[in-house]
Amino acid sequence: MAGLELLSDQGYRLDGRKATELRKVQARMGVFAQADGSAYLEQGNTKALAVVYGPHEMRGSRSRTLHDRAVINCQYSMATFSTAERKRRPHGDRKSTEMSLHLKQTFEAAVMTQLYPRSQIDIYVKILQSDGGNYSVCVNAATLAVIDAGIPMRDYVCACTVGFVDETPLADLCYAEESGGVSSLALALLPRGGQIALLQMDARLHQDHLETLIEAAMTACKGVSKVLDQVVRQHLEEVSMLTGE
Amino acid sequence: MSPMKLCVPGDKLCSTEDCIPGTGVYLRHGYIYSSLAGYVLRKNEGEEVRGVVAAVGRRVRHVIQLPVISVVRETETQLLPDVGAIVTCKVTSINPRYAKVHILYVGSTPLKDRFRGTIRKEDVRATEKDKVETYKSFRPGDIVLAKVISLGDVQSNYLLTTAENELGVVVAHSETGVQMVPISWCEMQCPRTHNKEFRKVARVQPEYLQA
C-alpha cells in the first residue's frame, strides 16, 4: 500500500524509531493513597493506571475460595476517551474480558499466592490513552502496583508487543503498526529467570520466523525490566528519605 | 547499623548455605531470592544447626549458627490470621449454635480489612461444653480475645476458640450502654446500675493488673 511504510529502507519506523527501539517509559508508583498499591505508567502515548487491593477476605462468591492459595481477580477496562473514537462499551465487552483473563493468568504465575490462602487480591487496570501495546502496558503498570502493595512476587513481570515486518522483528508496536496488518505477538516475561508467563498471538506468522520473534520479544522485555527496576529503586529511596532512614 | 541494602523482587540475595530464609524471600535451586521491594535485613539469631563430625575416632559436635535473612518494607504488609494466632474480634451476631465475629487485630497488628470468623458453641469453653449458652457467653458488640483453630473450608469462615482461661470477652457494654467490670470468669457487672450479666470473661494477665 502506498503511503504508510512501516519500516523504511534506512531502518526507521513511522515514529522515527529503529526496529529494536522501545518507546519512552515513564512511571510513578504510589499514586493513590487509599489503595493498597497503585502505579501509573506511560509507554510512548499509551497510558495506563493500575490499582491493587489486597490480600483481603474473599468478596462476592465465596465458593470460589481456594483453600491453599489466594485468588487473583483482574479487571481490565478502557476509558471512553482512550481511543480515537469515543468508546461505546468500556467494560464487559469480549475484548476486555479476554484481557482480564490474560492478566489473571500472567499474575498467577508471578505472585506468590500460596502465602495467602483463602483470600483475594484485586488488580484493576484502566487504559487512559490507547496507542498500541495495551496488554503490555497493563502488565507493566500492574507489576509496579503489585510491588507498591507489598505483595510478594517471584520476579518482575515485563511485557512487550512485537511484530514482524519485512523479515525484521519490530519491538513495542504502536497503534498504527498494530492496525497496519503486522503479525503481532505479546509476551510477558519474568526477566531474571527468562521464564515466559504468557505468550499471545492471533495473527499469521510463518513457523520459521517464530523463534526470531520470541527472541526479539524477550530482549525487549528485558529492556523494559531495566526501566521498571530503576523506577522501583528510585521510589524506595524517595520513601525512605521521607520516613527519615 | 550499617546502611541497609535495597532489593527488588527477583534479586538473588545469597545461597542457602550462608543464610536461613526469613520473611519476604523465597528459595529456588538452592539460592535465596527476594520477593518484595524493600531492605535486606540479616539477623544473627538464627537456628542452631548441629553438625556431627567424626574426627580421629571421636564424635565432635559443633554448633553452627546461620543468620536469618529477610526483606522488610516501610509499611507492614497485610497479615492474615494463621492457625494458633491470638486474634481480637468483635461479635456481630449470636445464634444458639455459634457466634459470628469480625476479626479486627491479629496479635497487636490491626487489619486493614475485616475477616469473618465463627466461634462454635462447643469452642466457647473447655469444660461442660454441652451446657454452654451463647447468649450467656457473648453478646453482639463485645470485644473478644480468641485463638484461630482452623482456616475453615470452602463454605465456612475462620474457626475460633475461647476455650482457655486467658481467652474470652475483654470489653463488653451493659444493656444501659456502660462498659462493664468483670467480677468472675462468668459474670460482669455494670458500674452504674450494678446489674450482673453473664459473659465468658477472659482472665486478665497479671502484668496488666494494677494492684
GROMACS .gro file of C-alpha atoms in nm:
model
  456
    1MET     CA    1   0.000   0.000   0.000
    2ALA     CA    2   0.142   0.336  -0.093
    3GLY     CA    3   0.197   0.592   0.177
    4LEU     CA    4   0.243   0.425   0.513
    5GLU     CA    5   0.577   0.250   0.528
    6LEU     CA    6   0.607   0.056   0.847
    7LEU     CA    7   0.980   0.013   0.805
    8SER     CA    8   1.171   0.244   0.572
    9ASP     CA    9   1.480   0.143   0.377
   10GLN     CA   10   1.704   0.322   0.624
   11GLY     CA   11   1.552   0.117   0.903
   12TYR     CA   12   1.325   0.382   1.056
   13ARG     CA   13   0.968   0.322   1.161
   14LEU     CA   14   0.666   0.553   1.141
   15ASP     CA   15   0.756   0.739   1.458
   16GLY     CA   16   1.127   0.753   1.382
   17ARG     CA   17   1.235   0.462   1.598
   18LYS     CA   18   1.467   0.185   1.495
   19ALA     CA   19   1.338  -0.170   1.475
   20THR     CA   20   1.450  -0.276   1.821
   21GLU     CA   21   1.393   0.054   1.999
   22LEU     CA   22   1.133   0.076   2.274
   23ARG     CA   23   0.910   0.375   2.335
   24LYS     CA   24   0.988   0.607   2.621
   25VAL     CA   25   0.869   0.462   2.951
   26GLN     CA   26   0.772   0.692   3.236
   27ALA     CA   27   0.620   0.557   3.553
   28ARG     CA   28   0.521   0.655   3.904
   29MET     CA   29   0.433   0.434   4.197
   30GLY     CA   30   0.209   0.507   4.490
   31VAL     CA   31  -0.022   0.740   4.301
   32PHE     CA   32  -0.326   0.675   4.523
   33ALA     CA   33  -0.313   0.676   4.900
   34GLN     CA   34  -0.637   0.486   4.954
   35ALA     CA   35  -0.549   0.176   4.756
   36ASP     CA   36  -0.302  -0.079   4.887
   37GLY     CA   37  -0.085  -0.034   4.578
   38SER     CA   38  -0.107   0.180   4.267
   39ALA     CA   39   0.103   0.282   3.969
   40TYR     CA   40   0.079   0.497   3.659
   41LEU     CA   41   0.278   0.403   3.354
   42GLU     CA   42   0.322   0.566   3.014
   43GLN     CA   43   0.485   0.387   2.727
   44GLY     CA   44   0.502   0.634   2.441
   45ASN     CA   45   0.146   0.757   2.406
   46THR     CA   46  -0.020   0.461   2.577
   47LYS     CA   47  -0.111   0.548   2.934
   48ALA     CA   48  -0.234   0.303   3.194
   49LEU     CA   49  -0.329   0.322   3.558
   50ALA     CA   50  -0.315   0.014   3.778
   51VAL     CA   51  -0.460  -0.024   4.127
   52VAL     CA   52  -0.419  -0.321   4.361
   53TYR     CA   53  -0.629  -0.408   4.665
   54GLY     CA   54  -0.546  -0.694   4.893
   55PRO     CA   55  -0.495  -0.952   5.007
   56HIS     CA   56  -0.833  -0.941   5.177
   57GLU     CA   57  -1.118  -1.172   5.251
   58MET     CA   58  -1.300  -1.322   4.957
   59ARG     CA   59  -1.581  -1.097   4.841
   60GLY     CA   60  -1.865  -1.188   4.616
   61SER     CA   61  -1.898  -1.560   4.550
   62ARG     CA   62  -1.745  -1.739   4.848
   63SER     CA   63  -1.747  -2.067   4.658
   64ARG     CA   64  -1.450  -1.952   4.452
   65THR     CA   65  -1.225  -1.952   4.759
   66LEU     CA   66  -0.914  -2.165   4.720
   67HIS     CA   67  -0.806  -2.339   5.040
   68ASP     CA   68  -0.433  -2.316   4.974
   69ARG     CA   69  -0.386  -2.005   4.759
   70ALA     CA   70  -0.514  -1.656   4.704
   71VAL     CA   71  -0.747  -1.585   4.414
   72ILE     CA   72  -0.631  -1.308   4.181
   73ASN     CA   73  -0.915  -1.105   4.039
   74CYS     CA   74  -0.824  -0.880   3.746
   75GLN     CA   75  -1.033  -0.625   3.570
   76TYR     CA   76  -0.923  -0.452   3.255
   77SER     CA   77  -1.113  -0.153   3.123
   78MET     CA   78  -1.053   0.129   2.883
   79ALA     CA   79  -1.162   0.485   2.944
   80THR     CA   80  -1.423   0.607   2.697
   81PHE     CA   81  -1.184   0.882   2.584
   82SER     CA   82  -0.890   0.647   2.535
   83THR     CA   83  -0.938   0.577   2.166
   84ALA     CA   84  -0.973   0.797   1.859
   85GLU     CA   85  -1.349   0.749   1.857
   86ARG     CA   86  -1.539   0.754   2.184
   87LYS     CA   87  -1.562   0.401   2.316
   88ARG     CA   88  -1.917   0.279   2.348
   89ARG     CA   89  -1.872  -0.002   2.596
   90PRO     CA   90  -1.576   0.027   2.830
   91HIS     CA   91  -1.641  -0.283   3.042
   92GLY     CA   92  -1.795  -0.619   2.980
   93ASP     CA   93  -1.721  -0.650   2.613
   94ARG     CA   94  -1.545  -0.957   2.488
   95LYS     CA   95  -1.206  -0.800   2.443
   96SER     CA   96  -1.198  -0.662   2.798
   97THR     CA   97  -1.299  -0.996   2.944
   98GLU     CA   98  -1.030  -1.173   2.746
   99MET     CA   99  -0.767  -0.921   2.855
  100SER     CA  100  -0.876  -0.956   3.216
  101LEU     CA  101  -0.833  -1.331   3.189
  102HIS     CA  102  -0.487  -1.294   3.036
  103LEU     CA  103  -0.381  -1.055   3.310
  104LYS     CA  104  -0.507  -1.300   3.570
  105GLN     CA  105  -0.307  -1.583   3.418
  106THR     CA  106   0.004  -1.369   3.397
  107PHE     CA  107  -0.006  -1.262   3.757
  108GLU     CA  108  -0.093  -1.603   3.891
  109ALA     CA  109   0.241  -1.713   3.753
  110ALA     CA  110   0.438  -1.442   3.930
  111VAL     CA  111   0.261  -1.359   4.256
  112MET     CA  112   0.330  -1.597   4.545
  113THR     CA  113  -0.032  -1.678   4.615
  114GLN     CA  114   0.046  -1.973   4.846
  115LEU     CA  115   0.126  -1.727   5.123
  116TYR     CA  116  -0.233  -1.604   5.142
  117PRO     CA  117  -0.475  -1.895   5.149
  118ARG     CA  118  -0.847  -1.824   5.128
  119SER     CA  119  -0.807  -1.461   5.034
  120GLN     CA  120  -0.839  -1.243   4.726
  121ILE     CA  121  -0.609  -0.997   4.553
  122ASP     CA  122  -0.776  -0.744   4.319
  123ILE     CA  123  -0.587  -0.586   4.029
  124TYR     CA  124  -0.772  -0.317   3.835
  125VAL     CA  125  -0.614  -0.164   3.527
  126LYS     CA  126  -0.754   0.121   3.327
  127ILE     CA  127  -0.619   0.242   2.994
  128LEU     CA  128  -0.637   0.619   2.981
  129GLN     CA  129  -0.495   0.657   2.634
  130SER     CA  130  -0.456   0.375   2.389
  131ASP     CA  131  -0.181   0.382   2.129
  132GLY     CA  132  -0.090   0.018   2.081
  133GLY     CA  133   0.054  -0.244   2.311
  134ASN     CA  134  -0.238  -0.223   2.555
  135TYR     CA  135  -0.177  -0.562   2.714
  136SER     CA  136   0.194  -0.496   2.764
  137VAL     CA  137   0.145  -0.158   2.922
  138CYS     CA  138  -0.120  -0.303   3.153
  139VAL     CA  139   0.112  -0.579   3.268
  140ASN     CA  140   0.397  -0.336   3.333
  141ALA     CA  141   0.174  -0.096   3.525
  142ALA     CA  142   0.020  -0.380   3.725
  143THR     CA  143   0.366  -0.513   3.818
  144LEU     CA  144   0.458  -0.178   3.967
  145ALA     CA  145   0.126  -0.160   4.151
  146VAL     CA  146   0.170  -0.509   4.299
  147ILE     CA  147   0.521  -0.418   4.415
  148ASP     CA  148   0.384  -0.098   4.566
  149ALA     CA  149   0.124  -0.300   4.756
  150GLY     CA  150   0.397  -0.515   4.909
  151ILE     CA  151   0.258  -0.842   4.775
  152PRO     CA  152   0.546  -1.090   4.735
  153MET     CA  153   0.634  -1.177   4.377
  154ARG     CA  154   0.892  -1.412   4.234
  155ASP     CA  155   1.023  -1.153   3.992
  156TYR     CA  156   0.907  -0.855   3.789
  157VAL     CA  157   0.664  -0.930   3.509
  158CYS     CA  158   0.759  -0.732   3.200
  159ALA     CA  159   0.566  -0.743   2.878
  160CYS     CA  160   0.615  -0.623   2.526
  161THR     CA  161   0.430  -0.648   2.198
  162VAL     CA  162   0.643  -0.725   1.895
  163GLY     CA  163   0.559  -0.752   1.526
  164PHE     CA  164   0.717  -0.893   1.214
  165VAL     CA  165   0.760  -0.677   0.906
  166ASP     CA  166   0.993  -0.737   0.610
  167GLU     CA  167   1.182  -1.015   0.783
  168THR     CA  168   1.254  -0.782   1.076
  169PRO     CA  169   1.103  -0.801   1.421
  170LEU     CA  170   0.975  -0.463   1.545
  171ALA     CA  171   0.970  -0.412   1.920
  172ASP     CA  172   0.695  -0.225   2.105
  173LEU     CA  173   0.430  -0.167   1.843
  174CYS     CA  174   0.222   0.146   1.830
  175TYR     CA  175  -0.140   0.161   1.715
  176ALA     CA  176  -0.061   0.247   1.354
  177GLU     CA  177   0.171  -0.051   1.327
  178GLU     CA  178  -0.072  -0.287   1.500
  179SER     CA  179  -0.359  -0.199   1.275
  180GLY     CA  180  -0.136  -0.188   0.967
  181GLY     CA  181  -0.154  -0.561   0.925
  182VAL     CA  182   0.154  -0.663   1.122
  183SER     CA  183   0.160  -1.006   1.285
  184SER     CA  184   0.185  -0.905   1.647
  185LEU     CA  185   0.291  -1.119   1.940
  186ALA     CA  186   0.255  -1.019   2.304
  187LEU     CA  187   0.494  -1.172   2.553
  188ALA     CA  188   0.500  -1.144   2.932
  189LEU     CA  189   0.834  -1.245   3.080
  190LEU     CA  190   0.990  -1.294   3.423
  191PRO     CA  191   1.324  -1.141   3.319
  192ARG     CA  192   1.572  -1.287   3.566
  193GLY     CA  193   1.485  -1.647   3.510
  194GLY     CA  194   1.388  -1.595   3.147
  195GLN     CA  195   1.054  -1.763   3.218
  196ILE     CA  196   0.760  -1.682   2.995
  197ALA     CA  197   0.442  -1.604   3.188
  198LEU     CA  198   0.217  -1.554   2.889
  199LEU     CA  199   0.259  -1.561   2.514
  200GLN     CA  200  -0.025  -1.447   2.295
  201MET     CA  201  -0.056  -1.419   1.922
  202ASP     CA  202  -0.358  -1.422   1.697
  203ALA     CA  203  -0.216  -1.343   1.358
  204ARG     CA  204  -0.050  -1.533   1.080
  205LEU     CA  205   0.318  -1.598   1.103
  206HIS     CA  206   0.541  -1.847   0.927
  207GLN     CA  207   0.678  -2.110   1.162
  208ASP     CA  208   1.040  -2.025   1.073
  209HIS     CA  209   1.006  -1.672   1.199
  210LEU     CA  210   0.860  -1.765   1.539
  211GLU     CA  211   1.196  -1.828   1.705
  212THR     CA  212   1.335  -1.489   1.595
  213LEU     CA  213   1.024  -1.309   1.706
  214ILE     CA  214   1.024  -1.465   2.051
  215GLU     CA  215   1.393  -1.379   2.092
  216ALA     CA  216   1.325  -1.019   1.996
  217ALA     CA  217   1.033  -1.006   2.240
  218MET     CA  218   1.248  -1.141   2.523
  219THR     CA  219   1.519  -0.883   2.457
  220ALA     CA  220   1.260  -0.605   2.453
  221CYS     CA  221   1.108  -0.730   2.781
  222LYS     CA  222   1.449  -0.731   2.944
  223GLY     CA  223   1.491  -0.370   2.833
  224VAL     CA  224   1.158  -0.282   2.993
  225SER     CA  225   1.259  -0.461   3.311
  226LYS     CA  226   1.566  -0.238   3.346
  227VAL     CA  227   1.349   0.072   3.331
  228LEU     CA  228   1.097  -0.068   3.581
  229ASP     CA  229   1.382  -0.165   3.813
  230GLN     CA  230   1.507   0.193   3.811
  231VAL     CA  231   1.159   0.324   3.888
  232VAL     CA  232   1.118   0.088   4.183
  233ARG     CA  233   1.458   0.167   4.331
  234GLN     CA  234   1.400   0.539   4.297
  235HIS     CA  235   1.060   0.510   4.464
  236LEU     CA  236   1.211   0.311   4.752
  237GLU     CA  237   1.476   0.575   4.805
  238GLU     CA  238   1.221   0.854   4.799
  239VAL     CA  239   1.002   0.676   5.052
  240SER     CA  240   1.294   0.607   5.283
  241MET     CA  241   1.400   0.971   5.262
  242LEU     CA  242   1.053   1.081   5.365
  243THR     CA  243   1.043   0.844   5.661
  244GLY     CA  244   1.388   0.961   5.753
  245GLU     CA  245   1.600   0.647   5.742
  246MET     CA  246   2.375  -0.008   6.195
  247SER     CA  247   2.532  -0.047   5.852
  248PRO     CA  248   2.334   0.108   5.564
  249MET     CA  249   2.071  -0.139   5.454
  250LYS     CA  250   2.072  -0.267   5.100
  251LEU     CA  251   1.778  -0.204   4.869
  252CYS     CA  252   1.638  -0.500   4.684
  253VAL     CA  253   1.360  -0.572   4.437
  254PRO     CA  254   1.160  -0.887   4.363
  255GLY     CA  255   1.378  -1.145   4.193
  256ASP     CA  256   1.712  -1.023   4.333
  257LYS     CA  257   1.942  -1.308   4.428
  258LEU     CA  258   2.045  -1.248   4.789
  259CYS     CA  259   2.262  -1.544   4.886
  260SER     CA  260   2.274  -1.921   4.886
  261THR     CA  261   2.101  -2.147   5.137
  262GLU     CA  262   2.439  -2.245   5.278
  263ASP     CA  263   2.505  -1.895   5.404
  264CYS     CA  264   2.170  -1.798   5.549
  265ILE     CA  265   1.831  -1.925   5.654
  266PRO     CA  266   1.531  -1.775   5.468
  267GLY     CA  267   1.302  -1.549   5.672
  268THR     CA  268   1.005  -1.344   5.553
  269GLY     CA  269   0.985  -1.170   5.218
  270VAL     CA  270   1.215  -1.418   5.046
  271TYR     CA  271   1.180  -1.745   4.859
  272LEU     CA  272   1.403  -2.039   4.772
  273ARG     CA  273   1.486  -2.156   4.425
  274HIS     CA  274   1.754  -2.405   4.318
  275GLY     CA  275   1.949  -2.363   4.640
  276TYR     CA  276   1.954  -1.984   4.634
  277ILE     CA  277   1.756  -1.728   4.827
  278TYR     CA  278   1.577  -1.462   4.622
  279SER     CA  279   1.386  -1.157   4.736
  280SER     CA  280   1.012  -1.145   4.677
  281LEU     CA  281   0.946  -0.789   4.799
  282ALA     CA  282   1.080  -0.443   4.716
  283GLY     CA  283   1.245  -0.327   5.035
  284TYR     CA  284   1.552  -0.357   5.253
  285VAL     CA  285   1.756  -0.666   5.325
  286LEU     CA  286   1.776  -0.749   5.693
  287ARG     CA  287   2.024  -1.001   5.824
  288LYS     CA  288   1.972  -1.110   6.183
  289ASN     CA  289   2.224  -1.320   6.361
  290GLU     CA  290   1.995  -1.513   6.590
  291GLY     CA  291   1.948  -1.799   6.350
  292GLU     CA  292   1.869  -2.160   6.422
  293GLU     CA  293   2.147  -2.369   6.553
  294VAL     CA  294   2.250  -2.639   6.316
  295ARG     CA  295   2.433  -2.913   6.494
  296GLY     CA  296   2.681  -3.100   6.286
  297VAL     CA  297   2.838  -3.425   6.387
  298VAL     CA  298   3.192  -3.460   6.271
  299ALA     CA  299   3.380  -3.780   6.315
  300ALA     CA  300   3.737  -3.683   6.392
  301VAL     CA  301   4.003  -3.936   6.483
  302GLY     CA  302   3.753  -4.189   6.613
  303ARG     CA  303   3.577  -3.932   6.835
  304ARG     CA  304   3.245  -3.772   6.754
  305VAL     CA  305   3.270  -3.400   6.791
  306ARG     CA  306   2.953  -3.195   6.793
  307HIS     CA  307   2.994  -2.842   6.671
  308VAL     CA  308   2.724  -2.580   6.658
  309ILE     CA  309   2.688  -2.357   6.353
  310GLN     CA  310   2.469  -2.051   6.375
  311LEU     CA  311   2.329  -1.930   6.047
  312PRO     CA  312   2.194  -1.576   6.017
  313VAL     CA  313   1.832  -1.527   5.914
  314ILE     CA  314   1.785  -1.316   5.604
  315SER     CA  315   1.458  -1.136   5.536
  316VAL     CA  316   1.328  -0.843   5.335
  317VAL     CA  317   1.131  -0.570   5.512
  318ARG     CA  318   0.926  -0.279   5.385
  319GLU     CA  319   0.838   0.056   5.534
  320THR     CA  320   0.471  -0.025   5.568
  321GLU     CA  321   0.378  -0.364   5.704
  322THR     CA  322   0.221  -0.598   5.456
  323GLN     CA  323  -0.121  -0.734   5.523
  324LEU     CA  324  -0.114  -1.004   5.785
  325LEU     CA  325  -0.352  -1.295   5.760
  326PRO     CA  326  -0.478  -1.476   6.069
  327ASP     CA  327  -0.290  -1.803   6.091
  328VAL     CA  328  -0.369  -2.120   6.287
  329GLY     CA  329  -0.276  -2.072   6.651
  330ALA     CA  330  -0.270  -1.693   6.636
  331ILE     CA  331  -0.441  -1.491   6.910
  332VAL     CA  332  -0.685  -1.251   6.750
  333THR     CA  333  -0.904  -0.970   6.877
  334CYS     CA  334  -1.253  -0.972   6.734
  335LYS     CA  335  -1.589  -0.808   6.768
  336VAL     CA  336  -1.907  -1.014   6.797
  337THR     CA  337  -2.158  -0.932   6.526
  338SER     CA  338  -2.433  -1.185   6.578
  339ILE     CA  339  -2.516  -1.478   6.802
  340ASN     CA  340  -2.712  -1.793   6.749
  341PRO     CA  341  -2.778  -2.089   6.981
  342ARG     CA  342  -2.512  -2.287   6.794
  343TYR     CA  343  -2.238  -2.032   6.726
  344ALA     CA  344  -2.137  -1.668   6.739
  345LYS     CA  345  -2.022  -1.476   6.432
  346VAL     CA  346  -1.738  -1.229   6.474
  347HIS     CA  347  -1.532  -0.983   6.272
  348ILE     CA  348  -1.158  -1.025   6.326
  349LEU     CA  349  -1.003  -0.682   6.384
  350TYR     CA  350  -0.648  -0.743   6.511
  351VAL     CA  351  -0.404  -1.029   6.469
  352GLY     CA  352  -0.182  -1.021   6.774
  353SER     CA  353  -0.118  -0.650   6.808
  354THR     CA  354  -0.131  -0.563   6.437
  355PRO     CA  355  -0.457  -0.404   6.316
  356LEU     CA  356  -0.600  -0.547   5.997
  357LYS     CA  357  -0.685  -0.311   5.716
  358ASP     CA  358  -0.985  -0.518   5.625
  359ARG     CA  359  -1.214  -0.724   5.848
  360PHE     CA  360  -1.208  -1.100   5.822
  361ARG     CA  361  -1.506  -1.303   5.935
  362GLY     CA  362  -1.485  -1.575   6.198
  363THR     CA  363  -1.711  -1.816   6.383
  364ILE     CA  364  -1.697  -1.933   6.745
  365ARG     CA  365  -1.891  -2.254   6.776
  366LYS     CA  366  -2.086  -2.338   7.091
  367GLU     CA  367  -1.852  -2.623   7.180
  368ASP     CA  368  -1.545  -2.399   7.148
  369VAL     CA  369  -1.659  -2.137   7.396
  370ARG     CA  370  -1.516  -2.307   7.699
  371ALA     CA  371  -1.313  -2.613   7.786
  372THR     CA  372  -1.543  -2.769   8.046
  373GLU     CA  373  -1.915  -2.854   8.029
  374LYS     CA  374  -1.924  -2.787   7.660
  375ASP     CA  375  -2.279  -2.915   7.616
  376LYS     CA  376  -2.425  -2.681   7.877
  377VAL     CA  377  -2.297  -2.365   7.708
  378GLU     CA  378  -2.549  -2.099   7.613
  379THR     CA  379  -2.409  -1.848   7.367
  380TYR     CA  380  -2.649  -1.585   7.498
  381LYS     CA  381  -2.478  -1.613   7.835
  382SER     CA  382  -2.127  -1.610   7.688
  383PHE     CA  383  -2.125  -1.334   7.430
  384ARG     CA  384  -2.346  -1.053   7.311
  385PRO     CA  385  -2.324  -0.854   6.987
  386GLY     CA  386  -2.076  -0.570   7.023
  387ASP     CA  387  -1.844  -0.746   7.268
  388ILE     CA  388  -1.471  -0.742   7.206
  389VAL     CA  389  -1.336  -1.095   7.242
  390LEU     CA  390  -0.985  -1.243   7.252
  391ALA     CA  391  -0.982  -1.575   7.068
  392LYS     CA  392  -0.743  -1.820   6.908
  393VAL     CA  393  -0.766  -1.943   6.550
  394ILE     CA  394  -0.810  -2.318   6.534
  395SER     CA  395  -0.879  -2.358   6.166
  396LEU     CA  396  -0.880  -2.160   5.846
  397GLY     CA  397  -1.210  -2.324   5.762
  398ASP     CA  398  -1.313  -2.492   5.442
  399VAL     CA  399  -1.474  -2.353   5.129
  400GLN     CA  400  -1.806  -2.266   5.289
  401SER     CA  401  -1.710  -2.154   5.637
  402ASN     CA  402  -1.509  -1.871   5.785
  403TYR     CA  403  -1.216  -1.884   6.024
  404LEU     CA  404  -1.295  -2.106   6.322
  405LEU     CA  405  -1.200  -1.957   6.656
  406THR     CA  406  -1.197  -2.082   7.012
  407THR     CA  407  -1.216  -1.917   7.353
  408ALA     CA  408  -1.169  -2.241   7.546
  409GLU     CA  409  -0.885  -2.113   7.761
  410ASN     CA  410  -0.867  -1.903   8.073
  411GLU     CA  411  -0.698  -1.609   7.902
  412LEU     CA  412  -0.943  -1.605   7.613
  413GLY     CA  413  -1.294  -1.464   7.611
  414VAL     CA  414  -1.472  -1.133   7.649
  415VAL     CA  415  -1.243  -0.840   7.722
  416VAL     CA  416  -1.469  -0.539   7.676
  417ALA     CA  417  -1.845  -0.552   7.700
  418HIS     CA  418  -2.117  -0.294   7.736
  419SER     CA  419  -2.423  -0.347   7.952
  420GLU     CA  420  -2.777  -0.301   7.833
  421THR     CA  421  -2.759   0.059   7.952
  422GLY     CA  422  -2.454   0.122   7.735
  423VAL     CA  423  -2.193   0.149   8.009
  424GLN     CA  424  -1.870  -0.051   7.996
  425MET     CA  425  -1.891  -0.338   8.244
  426VAL     CA  426  -1.639  -0.460   8.501
  427PRO     CA  427  -1.555  -0.833   8.521
  428ILE     CA  428  -1.624  -0.995   8.857
  429SER     CA  429  -1.566  -1.362   8.782
  430TRP     CA  430  -1.496  -1.587   8.487
  431CYS     CA  431  -1.864  -1.593   8.400
  432GLU     CA  432  -2.006  -1.262   8.516
  433MET     CA  433  -1.960  -0.892   8.452
  434GLN     CA  434  -2.121  -0.607   8.641
  435CYS     CA  435  -2.237  -0.268   8.526
  436PRO     CA  436  -2.088   0.005   8.746
  437ARG     CA  437  -2.389   0.232   8.717
  438THR     CA  438  -2.687   0.002   8.766
  439HIS     CA  439  -2.497  -0.279   8.943
  440ASN     CA  440  -2.666  -0.533   8.719
  441LYS     CA  441  -2.478  -0.854   8.667
  442GLU     CA  442  -2.467  -1.003   8.321
  443PHE     CA  443  -2.333  -1.336   8.208
  444ARG     CA  444  -2.030  -1.347   7.980
  445LYS     CA  445  -1.738  -1.582   7.925
  446VAL     CA  446  -1.477  -1.346   8.065
  447ALA     CA  447  -1.107  -1.359   7.980
  448ARG     CA  448  -0.870  -1.376   8.275
  449VAL     CA  449  -0.668  -1.059   8.293
  450GLN     CA  450  -0.294  -1.115   8.258
  451PRO     CA  451  -0.120  -1.042   8.590
  452GLU     CA  452   0.103  -0.779   8.434
  453TYR     CA  453  -0.195  -0.566   8.341
  454LEU     CA  454  -0.345  -0.566   8.691
  455GLN     CA  455  -0.271  -0.256   8.892
  456ALA     CA  456  -0.260  -0.374   9.247
   0.00000   0.00000   0.00000
